């Protein structure tokens, strides 16, 4: 715990003018104003806005003055929401888009105000009343800034510049197999707090115990000891804690919560209060550990019946952002019989994470470190660390999260090994209670032994290994499925974190011909994969790629793809393909 706090402070010091390292939980606070809605927007194709000071939001004051931009009476975009799906001409757009809105605020003595963005893709620069507030990089994690000093009584003018241009030094980088949605994609809030407020907290089972709840509370703005009330009414916990001069207190309490699990996802209302400020949350208590080659949930062996999905609503051809979207996605996850998801390939919005947790779904959450990353560039480690920290800060209290993952399909090299090993170590330091994993696709096939092996240093430092293998699609079957052997990370739990193939809903026949794009080929391919997985002795779960067909600029085969990756078990129109039933039966057979 002390370590966690130390890292918070370290990050605060190292971030400078960037977003604040700590994140409040806006969903559990009462003094929150939601800034979602229609925002004015300017598409700034030639990046003239900064030079021409769009952030001043000027209006010509005389008929000899020319101001050649304007937010009023122009384009309006929905926030939250990606911009690409809102206008046909923005479908493939990568570049600058300016957003602007007014909001009314009061300046109250003794109050502080923060602006919180749940997710903006990919780079963000923010001005309030013409003054620069700060910048942020990374499309899938929240960030916030204090704006108390810039706030005006009455009308305030908020301008946000968003840029989603792919970058060689970005995470993800130049190529990725999903749509490059840009924009203010998630909720935006103004959060008002007193001078001293609950900034961060951790409330979970102490490692190795089911009868001790431990954690910390960190206040902001405290310069002397403070009293903090921690309550979990259903457990009869009501504990008055005393912080140190910096507003920090670690605690341990005796309690015997009913444990959270997929069959009984019990969540307890928790509240944390300091004079004038209360934060509420709903939390589950469970243990997760790797023991030899098994994964134990609450001390019992568990098999991850999983599936992958993107943060996308295929029917709308846009990003998922609301609670209703989360209900649709998690509803389909449950219908397949899953108890686990991999929120590929990035931290998805909090509605999804919280909905999964509420429905008893365990989560593998990953930073968007996907193939093609410029590991030789020293900036990459810092950016990845920041994304990792923002992910862990946001979700460390979620019982549903069981695995933090640092990467997907990266090529071993001296630079990559160094960066990813450091990220694994950092994750362990930030959170010693969950498993740390990564997904690998670099298996070697030993022909003489009909065996897959994995020779990768990274697999030695993670707690759980994910293997992505597209047998019968990118790679033909080297032998019959039942003869294929797997000697991969044999001393730890392994999950097949991706497998599958493409098919177009409604195409039938040719169950042995991949190029048929038929549902029958796909269903047969699933049967064969499930057959060979029987030979993986350390198999702890499967997570097919992917729940829904999703949009991708990689996939341009006319007739079959047309800009869609067709590996969905459910089509873009929401229809279940034959392979869906194969997977459903498999999960039903796995008790
Ligand atoms: C993978 C990637 C995933 C792709 C998938 C595919 O290995 O991890 O992001 O979408 O394969 O369809 O090729």
Coordinates of C-alpha atoms and ligand atoms in Angstrom, one line a residue:
X1 CA 0.0 0.0 0.0
X2 CA 2.8 2.4 1.0
X3 CA 4.4 1.5 -2.3
X4 CA 1.2 2.4 -4.2
X5 CA 1.1 5.7 -2.5
X6 CA 4.8 6.3 -3.2
X7 CA 4.1 5.7 -6.9
X8 CA 1.2 8.1 -6.9
X9 CA 3.5 10.8 -5.5
X10 CA 6.3 9.9 -7.9
X11 CA 3.9 10.2 -10.9
X12 CA 2.6 13.5 -9.6
X13 CA 6.1 14.9 -9.6
X14 CA 7.0 13.5 -13.0
X15 CA 3.9 14.6 -14.9
X16 CA 4.4 18.4 -14.8
X17 CA 1.9 20.1 -17.0
X18 CA 0.3 16.9 -18.1
X19 CA -2.9 15.5 -16.8
X20 CA -3.0 14.9 -13.0
X21 CA -1.9 11.5 -12.1
X22 CA -4.8 10.7 -9.8
X23 CA -8.3 10.1 -11.0
X24 CA -11.4 10.7 -9.0
X25 CA -14.3 8.3 -9.5
X26 CA -17.0 10.7 -11.0
X27 CA -19.6 8.0 -11.1
X28 CA -19.7 7.8 -7.2
X29 CA -19.9 11.5 -6.5
X30 CA -22.8 13.8 -6.0
X31 CA -21.4 17.2 -7.0
X32 CA -20.8 16.3 -10.6
X33 CA -22.1 18.1 -13.6
X34 CA -22.3 16.1 -16.8
X35 CA -21.0 17.9 -19.9
X36 CA -22.3 15.3 -22.4
X37 CA -24.4 16.6 -25.2
X38 CA -24.0 18.5 -28.4
X39 CA -20.7 20.4 -28.7
X40 CA -19.8 22.9 -31.5
X41 CA -17.0 21.6 -33.7
X42 CA -14.6 22.6 -36.4
X43 CA -12.8 20.1 -38.7
X44 CA -9.3 21.5 -39.0
X45 CA -7.9 19.5 -41.9
X46 CA -4.8 21.7 -42.4
X47 CA -4.1 22.2 -38.7
X48 CA -4.5 25.9 -38.7
X49 CA -6.4 26.2 -35.5
X50 CA -3.5 26.6 -33.0
X51 CA -1.8 29.2 -35.1
X52 CA -5.0 31.1 -35.5
X53 CA -6.0 30.7 -31.9
X54 CA -9.3 28.9 -32.3
X55 CA -9.1 28.4 -28.5
X56 CA -9.9 32.1 -28.1
X57 CA -13.3 31.5 -29.7
X58 CA -13.3 35.0 -31.1
X59 CA -16.2 36.7 -32.9
X60 CA -15.5 39.7 -35.2
X61 CA -16.3 42.9 -33.3
X62 CA -16.3 45.3 -36.2
X63 CA -17.1 45.1 -39.9
X64 CA -13.4 45.6 -40.8
X65 CA -12.2 42.7 -38.6
X66 CA -12.1 39.2 -40.2
X67 CA -12.2 36.1 -38.0
X68 CA -12.0 33.2 -40.4
X69 CA -13.4 30.5 -38.1
X70 CA -16.3 30.2 -35.8
X71 CA -17.9 27.7 -33.5
X72 CA -21.4 29.1 -33.4
X73 CA -23.8 28.1 -36.1
X74 CA -21.4 25.5 -37.4
X75 CA -21.0 21.8 -37.1
X76 CA -22.3 20.1 -33.9
X77 CA -21.0 16.8 -32.7
X78 CA -22.3 14.4 -30.0
X79 CA -20.2 14.0 -26.9
X80 CA -19.7 11.2 -26.0
X81 CA -19.1 9.6 -29.3
X82 CA -16.5 9.1 -32.0
X83 CA -16.6 11.7 -34.7
X84 CA -16.0 9.2 -37.6
X85 CA -19.5 7.7 -37.3
X86 CA -21.2 11.1 -37.0
X87 CA -20.7 12.4 -40.6
X88 CA -20.0 10.5 -43.8
X89 CA -17.1 12.8 -44.6
X90 CA -15.4 11.9 -41.2
X91 CA -15.6 8.2 -41.8
X92 CA -11.9 7.8 -42.5
X93 CA -10.8 11.1 -41.0
X94 CA -7.5 11.3 -39.1
X95 CA -6.5 14.7 -37.9
X96 CA -7.5 17.7 -35.9
X97 CA -11.1 18.3 -34.7
X98 CA -11.9 21.3 -32.4
X99 CA -14.7 21.0 -29.9
X100 CA -16.3 23.8 -28.0
X101 CA -19.1 24.3 -25.5
X102 CA -20.2 26.8 -22.9
X103 CA -21.2 25.8 -19.4
X104 CA -22.4 27.8 -16.4
X105 CA -20.5 27.6 -13.2
X106 CA -20.5 29.3 -9.8
X107 CA -17.3 30.3 -8.1
X108 CA -17.8 29.2 -4.5
X109 CA -15.2 30.1 -1.9
X110 CA -13.6 27.0 -0.5
X111 CA -14.6 24.8 -3.5
X112 CA -12.4 23.3 -6.1
X113 CA -13.4 22.3 -9.6
X114 CA -11.9 19.6 -11.8
X115 CA -12.7 18.7 -15.4
X116 CA -12.7 14.9 -16.0
X117 CA -12.5 13.2 -19.4
X118 CA -13.3 9.5 -19.3
X119 CA -11.6 8.9 -22.7
X120 CA -10.6 11.0 -25.7
X121 CA -8.8 9.6 -28.7
X122 CA -5.9 10.1 -29.2
X123 CA -4.3 13.4 -28.3
X124 CA -6.1 16.1 -26.4
X125 CA -5.4 19.7 -25.6
X126 CA -7.8 21.7 -23.5
X127 CA -8.4 25.4 -23.0
X128 CA -10.8 27.1 -20.6
X129 CA -11.7 30.7 -21.1
X130 CA -8.9 31.0 -23.6
X131 CA -6.2 29.7 -21.2
X132 CA -4.4 26.4 -21.7
X133 CA -5.4 23.8 -19.1
X134 CA -3.3 20.9 -20.2
X135 CA -2.7 18.0 -22.6
X136 CA -3.1 14.2 -22.6
X137 CA -2.0 11.4 -24.9
X138 CA -3.8 8.0 -25.1
X139 CA -7.3 7.2 -26.2
X140 CA -8.6 4.7 -23.7
X141 CA -8.0 5.9 -20.1
X142 CA -9.4 8.8 -18.1
X143 CA -7.6 12.0 -17.1
X144 CA -8.5 15.2 -15.2
X145 CA -7.3 18.7 -14.5
X146 CA -8.0 21.2 -11.8
X147 CA -9.6 24.3 -13.3
X148 CA -10.5 26.2 -10.1
X149 CA -8.3 29.2 -10.9
X150 CA -9.5 29.5 -14.5
X151 CA -13.2 29.2 -13.8
X152 CA -15.5 32.3 -14.1
X153 CA -18.7 33.1 -12.4
X154 CA -21.4 32.5 -15.0
X155 CA -20.6 31.4 -18.5
X156 CA -17.4 29.5 -19.2
X157 CA -16.0 28.6 -22.6
X158 CA -14.4 25.2 -22.9
X159 CA -12.4 24.3 -26.1
X160 CA -10.9 20.9 -26.7
X161 CA -8.6 20.0 -29.6
X162 CA -8.6 16.3 -30.5
X163 CA -6.2 14.6 -32.9
X164 CA -6.5 11.0 -33.9
X165 CA -3.7 10.9 -36.4
X166 CA -1.9 7.5 -36.1
X167 CA 1.8 8.0 -35.1
X168 CA 4.9 5.9 -35.3
X169 CA 5.5 6.6 -31.6
X170 CA 1.9 6.1 -30.6
X171 CA 0.3 3.2 -28.6
X172 CA -1.2 1.7 -30.7
X173 CA 1.1 2.8 -33.5
X174 CA 0.5 3.0 -37.3
X175 CA -1.3 -0.3 -37.9
X176 CA -4.0 -1.9 -35.8
X177 CA -6.9 -4.2 -36.8
X178 CA -9.7 -2.0 -35.7
X179 CA -11.3 1.3 -36.7
X180 CA -9.2 4.4 -35.8
X181 CA -12.1 6.2 -34.1
X182 CA -11.3 9.7 -32.9
X183 CA -13.1 12.2 -30.7
X184 CA -14.4 12.8 -27.2
X185 CA -15.5 9.2 -27.1
X186 CA -16.5 9.0 -23.4
X187 CA -18.3 11.0 -20.7
X188 CA -17.1 14.4 -19.6
X189 CA -17.7 15.8 -16.1
X190 CA -17.1 18.8 -14.0
X191 CA -16.5 17.7 -10.5
X192 CA -16.8 20.1 -7.6
X193 CA -15.1 19.3 -4.3
X194 CA -14.3 21.0 -1.1
X195 CA -10.6 22.0 -0.4
X196 CA -10.0 18.6 1.2
X197 CA -11.6 15.7 -0.6
X198 CA -11.5 12.0 -1.2
X199 CA -9.2 11.6 -4.1
X200 CA -8.4 8.0 -4.2
X201 CA -9.1 4.8 -2.3
X202 CA -8.6 1.1 -2.4
X203 CA -10.9 -1.3 -0.6
X204 CA -10.3 -5.0 -1.1
X205 CA -9.5 -8.3 0.5
X206 CA -6.1 -8.5 2.0
X207 CA -3.9 -10.8 0.0
X208 CA -4.2 -14.3 1.4
X209 CA -7.3 -13.6 3.5
X210 CA -11.1 -13.7 3.1
X211 CA -11.8 -12.2 6.5
X212 CA -9.7 -9.0 6.4
X213 CA -10.5 -6.0 4.2
X214 CA -7.6 -3.7 3.6
X215 CA -6.6 -0.7 1.6
X216 CA -6.1 3.0 1.8
X217 CA -7.7 6.4 1.5
X218 CA -5.8 9.3 0.0
X219 CA -7.2 12.8 0.5
X220 CA -6.2 15.7 -1.6
X221 CA -5.6 19.2 -0.2
X222 CA -5.0 18.0 3.4
X223 CA -2.2 19.6 5.4
X224 CA -3.1 18.2 8.8
X225 CA -4.5 14.9 10.1
X226 CA -8.1 14.3 9.0
X227 CA -10.9 12.0 10.1
X228 CA -12.3 9.7 7.4
X229 CA -15.4 7.5 7.8
X230 CA -15.3 4.2 5.9
X231 CA -18.7 2.5 5.8
X232 CA -19.9 -0.8 4.4
X233 CA -23.3 -1.0 6.0
X234 CA -24.2 -4.6 4.9
X235 CA -21.0 -5.8 6.7
X236 CA -21.6 -3.6 9.7
X237 CA -18.3 -1.9 8.9
X238 CA -18.2 1.7 10.1
X239 CA -14.7 2.7 10.8
X240 CA -13.4 6.2 11.7
X241 CA -9.9 6.4 10.3
X242 CA -7.2 9.1 11.0
X243 CA -5.0 10.2 8.2
X244 CA -1.4 11.4 8.4
X245 CA -0.6 15.1 7.6
X246 CA -0.7 14.3 3.9
X247 CA -4.2 12.9 4.0
X248 CA -3.2 9.3 3.7
X249 CA -4.3 6.4 5.8
X250 CA -3.9 2.6 5.3
X251 CA -6.3 0.3 7.1
X252 CA -7.2 -3.3 7.8
X253 CA -10.6 -4.3 9.1
X254 CA -12.1 -7.6 10.1
X255 CA -15.2 -8.5 8.0
X256 CA -16.5 -11.6 6.4
X257 CA -18.0 -10.6 3.1
X258 CA -19.9 -13.0 0.9
X259 CA -17.4 -13.5 -1.9
X260 CA -18.0 -12.2 -5.4
X261 CA -18.1 -14.9 -8.1
X262 CA -19.6 -15.4 -11.6
X263 CA -22.5 -17.4 -10.0
X264 CA -23.0 -14.8 -7.2
X265 CA -21.6 -11.4 -8.1
X266 CA -22.3 -9.9 -4.8
X267 CA -21.5 -6.1 -4.6
X268 CA -21.5 -4.1 -1.4
X269 CA -22.3 -0.4 -1.2
X270 CA -19.2 1.3 0.3
X271 CA -18.9 4.9 1.2
X272 CA -15.9 7.0 2.1
X273 CA -16.4 10.4 3.7
X274 CA -14.4 13.3 4.9
X275 CA -16.0 16.5 6.2
X276 CA -18.0 17.9 3.3
X277 CA -17.1 15.1 0.7
X278 CA -18.4 11.6 0.3
X279 CA -17.7 9.1 -2.4
X280 CA -19.9 6.0 -2.9
X281 CA -19.0 2.8 -4.7
X282 CA -20.2 -0.7 -5.0
X283 CA -17.5 -3.3 -4.5
X284 CA -17.1 -7.0 -4.6
X285 CA -14.6 -9.0 -2.6
X286 CA -12.9 -12.1 -4.0
X287 CA -9.4 -13.7 -4.3
X288 CA -7.7 -14.6 -7.5
X289 CA -4.4 -16.4 -7.7
X290 CA -2.3 -18.7 -10.0
X291 CA -1.2 -21.9 -8.3
X292 CA 1.0 -24.0 -10.4
X293 CA -0.8 -24.3 -13.7
X294 CA -4.2 -23.5 -12.2
X295 CA -6.2 -20.3 -11.6
X296 CA -8.0 -20.2 -8.4
X297 CA -11.0 -17.9 -7.8
X298 CA -11.8 -17.7 -4.1
X299 CA -9.5 -20.7 -3.6
X300 CA -11.3 -22.9 -6.2
X301 CA -10.1 -23.9 -9.6
X302 CA -11.8 -21.9 -12.3
X303 CA -11.9 -22.2 -16.1
X304 CA -12.2 -18.9 -18.0
X305 CA -15.1 -19.3 -20.4
X306 CA -14.3 -16.2 -22.3
X307 CA -14.7 -14.1 -25.4
X308 CA -13.1 -11.0 -26.9
X309 CA -14.8 -7.9 -28.1
X310 CA -14.1 -4.4 -29.3
X311 CA -15.7 -1.3 -27.8
X312 CA -18.0 -1.0 -30.8
X313 CA -21.6 -1.3 -31.6
X314 CA -21.5 -2.9 -35.0
X315 CA -25.1 -2.0 -36.0
X316 CA -24.3 1.7 -35.4
X317 CA -20.8 1.4 -36.8
X318 CA -19.4 3.5 -34.0
X319 CA -17.9 3.3 -30.6
X320 CA -19.8 2.0 -27.6
X321 CA -20.1 4.7 -24.9
X322 CA -23.3 4.4 -22.9
X323 CA -24.8 2.2 -20.2
X324 CA -27.3 0.9 -22.8
X325 CA -24.4 -0.1 -25.1
X326 CA -22.7 -1.9 -22.2
X327 CA -25.9 -3.8 -21.5
X328 CA -26.1 -4.9 -25.1
X329 CA -22.5 -6.1 -25.2
X330 CA -22.5 -7.8 -21.8
X331 CA -25.9 -9.3 -22.5
X332 CA -24.4 -11.1 -25.6
X333 CA -21.4 -12.2 -23.5
X334 CA -23.8 -13.8 -21.0
X335 CA -25.9 -15.4 -23.7
X336 CA -22.8 -17.2 -25.0
X337 CA -22.4 -18.7 -21.5
X338 CA -19.2 -16.8 -20.6
X339 CA -17.8 -16.0 -17.2
X340 CA -14.8 -14.1 -18.6
X341 CA -14.0 -11.4 -21.2
X342 CA -10.9 -10.0 -22.7
X343 CA -11.7 -6.3 -23.4
X344 CA -9.5 -6.2 -26.4
X345 CA -7.3 -4.4 -27.0
X346 CA -7.5 -1.5 -24.6
X347 CA -9.3 -0.5 -21.4
X348 CA -12.9 -0.1 -22.4
X349 CA -15.3 2.5 -20.9
X350 CA -16.3 2.2 -17.3
X351 CA -19.9 1.4 -18.2
X352 CA -18.7 -1.9 -19.7
X353 CA -16.3 -2.8 -16.9
X354 CA -18.9 -2.1 -14.2
X355 CA -21.7 -3.9 -16.1
X356 CA -19.5 -7.0 -16.6
X357 CA -18.6 -6.9 -12.9
X358 CA -22.3 -6.6 -11.9
X359 CA -23.1 -9.6 -14.1
X360 CA -20.4 -11.8 -12.7
X361 CA -18.0 -11.6 -15.6
X362 CA -14.2 -11.7 -14.9
X363 CA -12.1 -9.4 -17.0
X364 CA -8.7 -9.4 -18.6
X365 CA -7.9 -5.7 -19.2
X366 CA -5.0 -4.7 -21.5
X367 CA -3.2 -1.5 -22.5
X368 CA -3.3 -0.9 -26.3
X369 CA 0.2 -2.1 -26.8
X370 CA -0.6 -4.0 -30.0
X371 CA 2.0 -5.3 -32.5
X372 CA 4.2 -2.8 -34.4
X373 CA 5.2 -0.7 -31.4
X374 CA 8.4 1.4 -31.7
X375 CA 10.2 -0.3 -28.7
X376 CA 13.6 1.3 -29.6
X377 CA 12.1 4.7 -28.9
X378 CA 12.7 5.7 -25.2
X379 CA 9.4 7.6 -25.1
X380 CA 7.4 4.4 -25.5
X381 CA 8.1 3.1 -22.0
X382 CA 7.0 6.3 -20.4
X383 CA 3.8 6.4 -22.5
X384 CA 3.0 2.8 -21.8
X385 CA 3.6 3.3 -18.1
X386 CA 1.3 6.2 -18.0
X387 CA -1.5 4.2 -19.8
X388 CA -0.9 1.3 -17.4
X389 CA -1.1 3.5 -14.3
X390 CA -4.3 5.3 -15.6
X391 CA -5.9 1.8 -16.2
X392 CA -4.9 0.5 -12.7
X393 CA -5.9 3.8 -11.0
X394 CA -9.3 3.6 -12.6
X395 CA -10.1 -0.1 -12.1
X396 CA -8.1 -1.2 -9.1
X397 CA -11.3 -1.5 -7.0
X398 CA -13.2 -3.6 -9.5
X399 CA -13.6 -7.2 -8.3
X400 CA -14.4 -8.1 -11.9
X401 CA -10.8 -7.4 -13.1
X402 CA -8.7 -10.5 -12.5
X403 CA -5.9 -10.0 -15.1
X404 CA -3.9 -6.9 -16.1
X405 CA -2.3 -7.4 -19.5
X406 CA 0.7 -5.5 -20.7
X407 CA 0.7 -6.4 -24.4
X408 CA -0.7 -8.2 -27.4
X409 CA 1.5 -10.0 -30.0
X410 CA 4.8 -8.3 -29.7
X411 CA 8.0 -9.5 -31.3
X412 CA 10.8 -10.5 -28.9
X413 CA 13.9 -8.2 -29.1
X414 CA 16.2 -6.7 -26.5
X415 CA 14.2 -3.4 -26.5
X416 CA 10.8 -5.0 -26.3
X417 CA 11.9 -7.4 -23.6
X418 CA 13.2 -4.5 -21.5
X419 CA 10.1 -2.4 -21.9
X420 CA 7.6 -5.2 -21.3
X421 CA 9.5 -6.7 -18.4
X422 CA 9.5 -3.2 -16.7
X423 CA 5.8 -2.9 -17.4
X424 CA 5.2 -6.3 -15.8
X425 CA 7.2 -5.3 -12.7
X426 CA 5.4 -2.0 -12.5
X427 CA 2.0 -3.7 -12.6
X428 CA 3.1 -6.1 -9.9
X429 CA 4.2 -3.2 -7.8
X430 CA 1.0 -1.3 -8.4
X431 CA -1.2 -4.2 -7.6
X432 CA 0.0 -7.4 -5.9
X433 CA -3.5 -8.9 -5.8
X434 CA -4.2 -9.7 -9.5
X435 CA -2.5 -11.7 -12.2
X436 CA -0.3 -10.0 -14.8
X437 CA -0.4 -11.4 -18.3
X438 CA 0.3 -10.8 -22.0
X439 CA -0.9 -12.4 -25.2
X440 CA 1.7 -14.1 -27.4
X441 CA 1.4 -15.3 -31.0
X442 CA 5.1 -16.3 -31.6
X443 CA 4.8 -20.1 -31.1
X444 CA 7.3 -22.3 -32.9
X445 CA 6.1 -25.6 -34.4
X446 CA 8.4 -28.6 -34.0
X447 CA 7.5 -30.7 -36.9
X448 CA 9.3 -33.9 -35.7
X449 CA 7.3 -33.8 -32.4
X450 CA 4.0 -32.3 -33.8
X451 CA 4.4 -29.8 -30.9
X452 CA 4.0 -26.1 -30.4
X453 CA 6.6 -24.4 -28.1
X454 CA 7.0 -20.9 -26.9
X455 CA 10.5 -19.4 -26.5
X456 CA 10.0 -15.9 -25.2
X457 CA 11.6 -14.3 -22.1
X458 CA 8.4 -12.3 -21.5
X459 CA 6.5 -15.5 -20.9
X460 CA 8.8 -16.2 -17.9
X461 CA 7.9 -13.0 -16.1
X462 CA 4.1 -13.0 -16.4
X463 CA 1.7 -14.9 -14.2
X464 CA -0.5 -16.1 -17.0
X465 CA 0.2 -16.7 -20.6
X466 CA -2.3 -15.9 -23.4
X467 CA -1.8 -17.6 -26.7
X468 CA -3.3 -16.3 -29.9
X469 CA -3.4 -18.9 -32.7
X470 CA -5.4 -19.0 -35.8
X471 CA -5.2 -22.7 -36.8
X472 CA -7.0 -23.4 -40.0
X473 CA -7.0 -19.7 -40.9
X474 CA -3.6 -17.9 -41.0
X475 CA -1.9 -21.3 -40.5
X476 CA -3.0 -24.6 -42.0
X477 CA -3.4 -27.5 -39.6
X478 CA 0.0 -29.1 -39.5
X479 CA -1.5 -32.4 -38.3
X480 CA -4.9 -33.5 -37.3
X481 CA -6.1 -31.5 -34.3
X482 CA -6.1 -34.5 -31.9
X483 CA -2.4 -35.2 -32.7
X484 CA -1.2 -31.7 -32.2
X485 CA 0.8 -31.3 -28.9
X486 CA 1.3 -28.1 -26.8
X487 CA 4.3 -27.5 -24.7
X488 CA 3.8 -23.9 -24.0
X489 CA 4.6 -22.2 -20.6
X490 CA 4.0 -25.6 -19.1
X491 CA 4.6 -24.3 -15.5
X492 CA 1.9 -21.7 -15.5
X493 CA -1.7 -21.2 -16.4
X494 CA -2.3 -20.7 -20.1
X495 CA -5.4 -19.4 -21.9
X496 CA -6.1 -19.4 -25.6
X497 CA -6.6 -15.7 -25.7
X498 CA -7.6 -15.7 -29.4
X499 CA -8.5 -18.3 -32.1
X500 CA -11.1 -18.3 -34.8
X501 CA -11.6 -17.5 -38.5
X502 CA -13.8 -15.5 -40.7
X503 CA -17.2 -16.2 -42.2
X504 CA -20.0 -14.2 -43.7
X505 CA -23.3 -14.7 -42.0
X506 CA -25.7 -16.5 -44.3
X507 CA -23.0 -18.3 -46.4
X508 CA -23.2 -22.0 -46.2
X509 CA -21.5 -25.2 -47.4
X510 CA -17.8 -26.1 -48.0
X511 CA -16.9 -26.9 -44.5
X512 CA -13.3 -27.8 -45.4
X513 CA -12.6 -24.8 -47.7
X514 CA -11.4 -21.7 -45.8
X515 CA -11.8 -19.5 -48.9
X516 CA -15.5 -20.3 -48.9
X517 CA -16.1 -17.8 -46.1
X518 CA -18.9 -20.0 -45.0
X519 CA -20.4 -20.4 -41.6
X520 CA -19.9 -24.1 -41.9
X521 CA -16.2 -23.8 -42.4
X522 CA -16.1 -21.5 -39.3
X523 CA -18.2 -23.9 -37.2
X524 CA -16.0 -26.8 -38.2
X525 CA -12.9 -24.8 -37.5
X526 CA -14.1 -24.1 -34.0
X527 CA -14.8 -27.8 -33.4
X528 CA -11.2 -28.7 -34.5
X529 CA -9.7 -26.0 -32.3
X530 CA -11.7 -27.2 -29.3
X531 CA -10.5 -30.7 -30.1
X532 CA -6.8 -29.8 -30.0
X533 CA -7.2 -27.7 -26.9
X534 CA -7.9 -30.9 -25.1
X535 CA -4.1 -31.6 -25.5
X536 CA -3.1 -28.5 -23.6
X537 CA -2.4 -29.7 -20.1
X538 CA -2.1 -26.2 -18.5
X539 CA -5.2 -24.8 -20.3
X540 CA -7.2 -22.6 -18.0
X541 CA -9.5 -20.8 -20.4
X542 CA -10.5 -20.0 -23.9
X543 CA -11.4 -16.7 -25.4
X544 CA -12.4 -16.9 -29.1
X545 CA -11.7 -14.0 -31.5
X546 CA -14.3 -12.4 -31.5
X547 CA -17.9 -11.8 -30.3
X548 CA -19.1 -9.4 -33.0
X549 CA -17.9 -8.7 -36.6
X550 CA -16.1 -5.4 -36.3
X551 CA -15.0 -2.6 -38.6
X552 CA -11.4 -2.6 -39.7
X553 CA -9.4 -0.9 -42.4
X554 CA -7.3 -4.1 -42.8
X555 CA -10.2 -6.0 -44.2
X556 CA -11.0 -4.9 -47.8
X557 CA -12.0 -8.1 -49.6
X558 CA -15.0 -7.2 -51.6
X559 CA -18.1 -9.3 -51.1
X560 CA -16.9 -10.9 -47.9
X561 CA -15.3 -8.2 -45.8
X562 CA -15.8 -4.7 -47.3
X563 CA -14.1 -3.0 -44.3
X564 CA -15.2 -5.6 -41.7
X565 CA -13.3 -8.2 -39.8
X566 CA -15.7 -11.1 -40.1
X567 CA -14.4 -13.3 -37.3
X568 CA -17.5 -12.5 -35.2
X569 CA -19.5 -15.2 -33.7
X570 CA -22.3 -12.7 -34.1
X571 CA -22.6 -10.8 -37.4
X572 CA -22.6 -7.0 -37.8
X573 CA -26.4 -7.2 -37.9
X574 CA -26.6 -9.1 -34.7
X575 CA -27.2 -12.6 -36.2
X576 CA -25.6 -15.6 -34.6
X577 CA -23.4 -17.7 -36.8
X578 CA -23.2 -21.5 -36.6
X579 CA -19.9 -21.3 -34.7
X580 CA -21.7 -19.4 -31.9
X581 CA -23.7 -22.6 -31.1
X582 CA -20.5 -24.7 -31.1
X583 CA -18.9 -22.4 -28.5
X584 CA -22.1 -22.2 -26.5
X585 CA -22.3 -26.0 -26.3
X586 CA -18.6 -26.1 -25.3
X587 CA -19.2 -23.6 -22.5
X588 CA -22.3 -25.5 -21.3
X589 CA -20.2 -28.6 -21.1
X590 CA -17.6 -26.9 -18.9
X591 CA -19.2 -26.7 -15.5
Ligands
LIG1 C1 -4.9 -11.0 -33.9 C2 -5.0 -9.8 -33.2 C3 -6.4 -9.2 -33.4 C4 -6.8 -9.3 -34.9 C5 -6.9 -10.8 -35.2 C6 -7.3 -11.1 -36.6 O1 -4.0 -11.8 -33.7 O2 -4.7 -9.8 -31.9 O3 -6.4 -7.8 -33.0 O4 -8.0 -8.6 -35.1 O5 -5.7 -11.4 -34.9 O6 -8.5 -11.0 -36.9 O7 -6.4 -11.3 -37.4

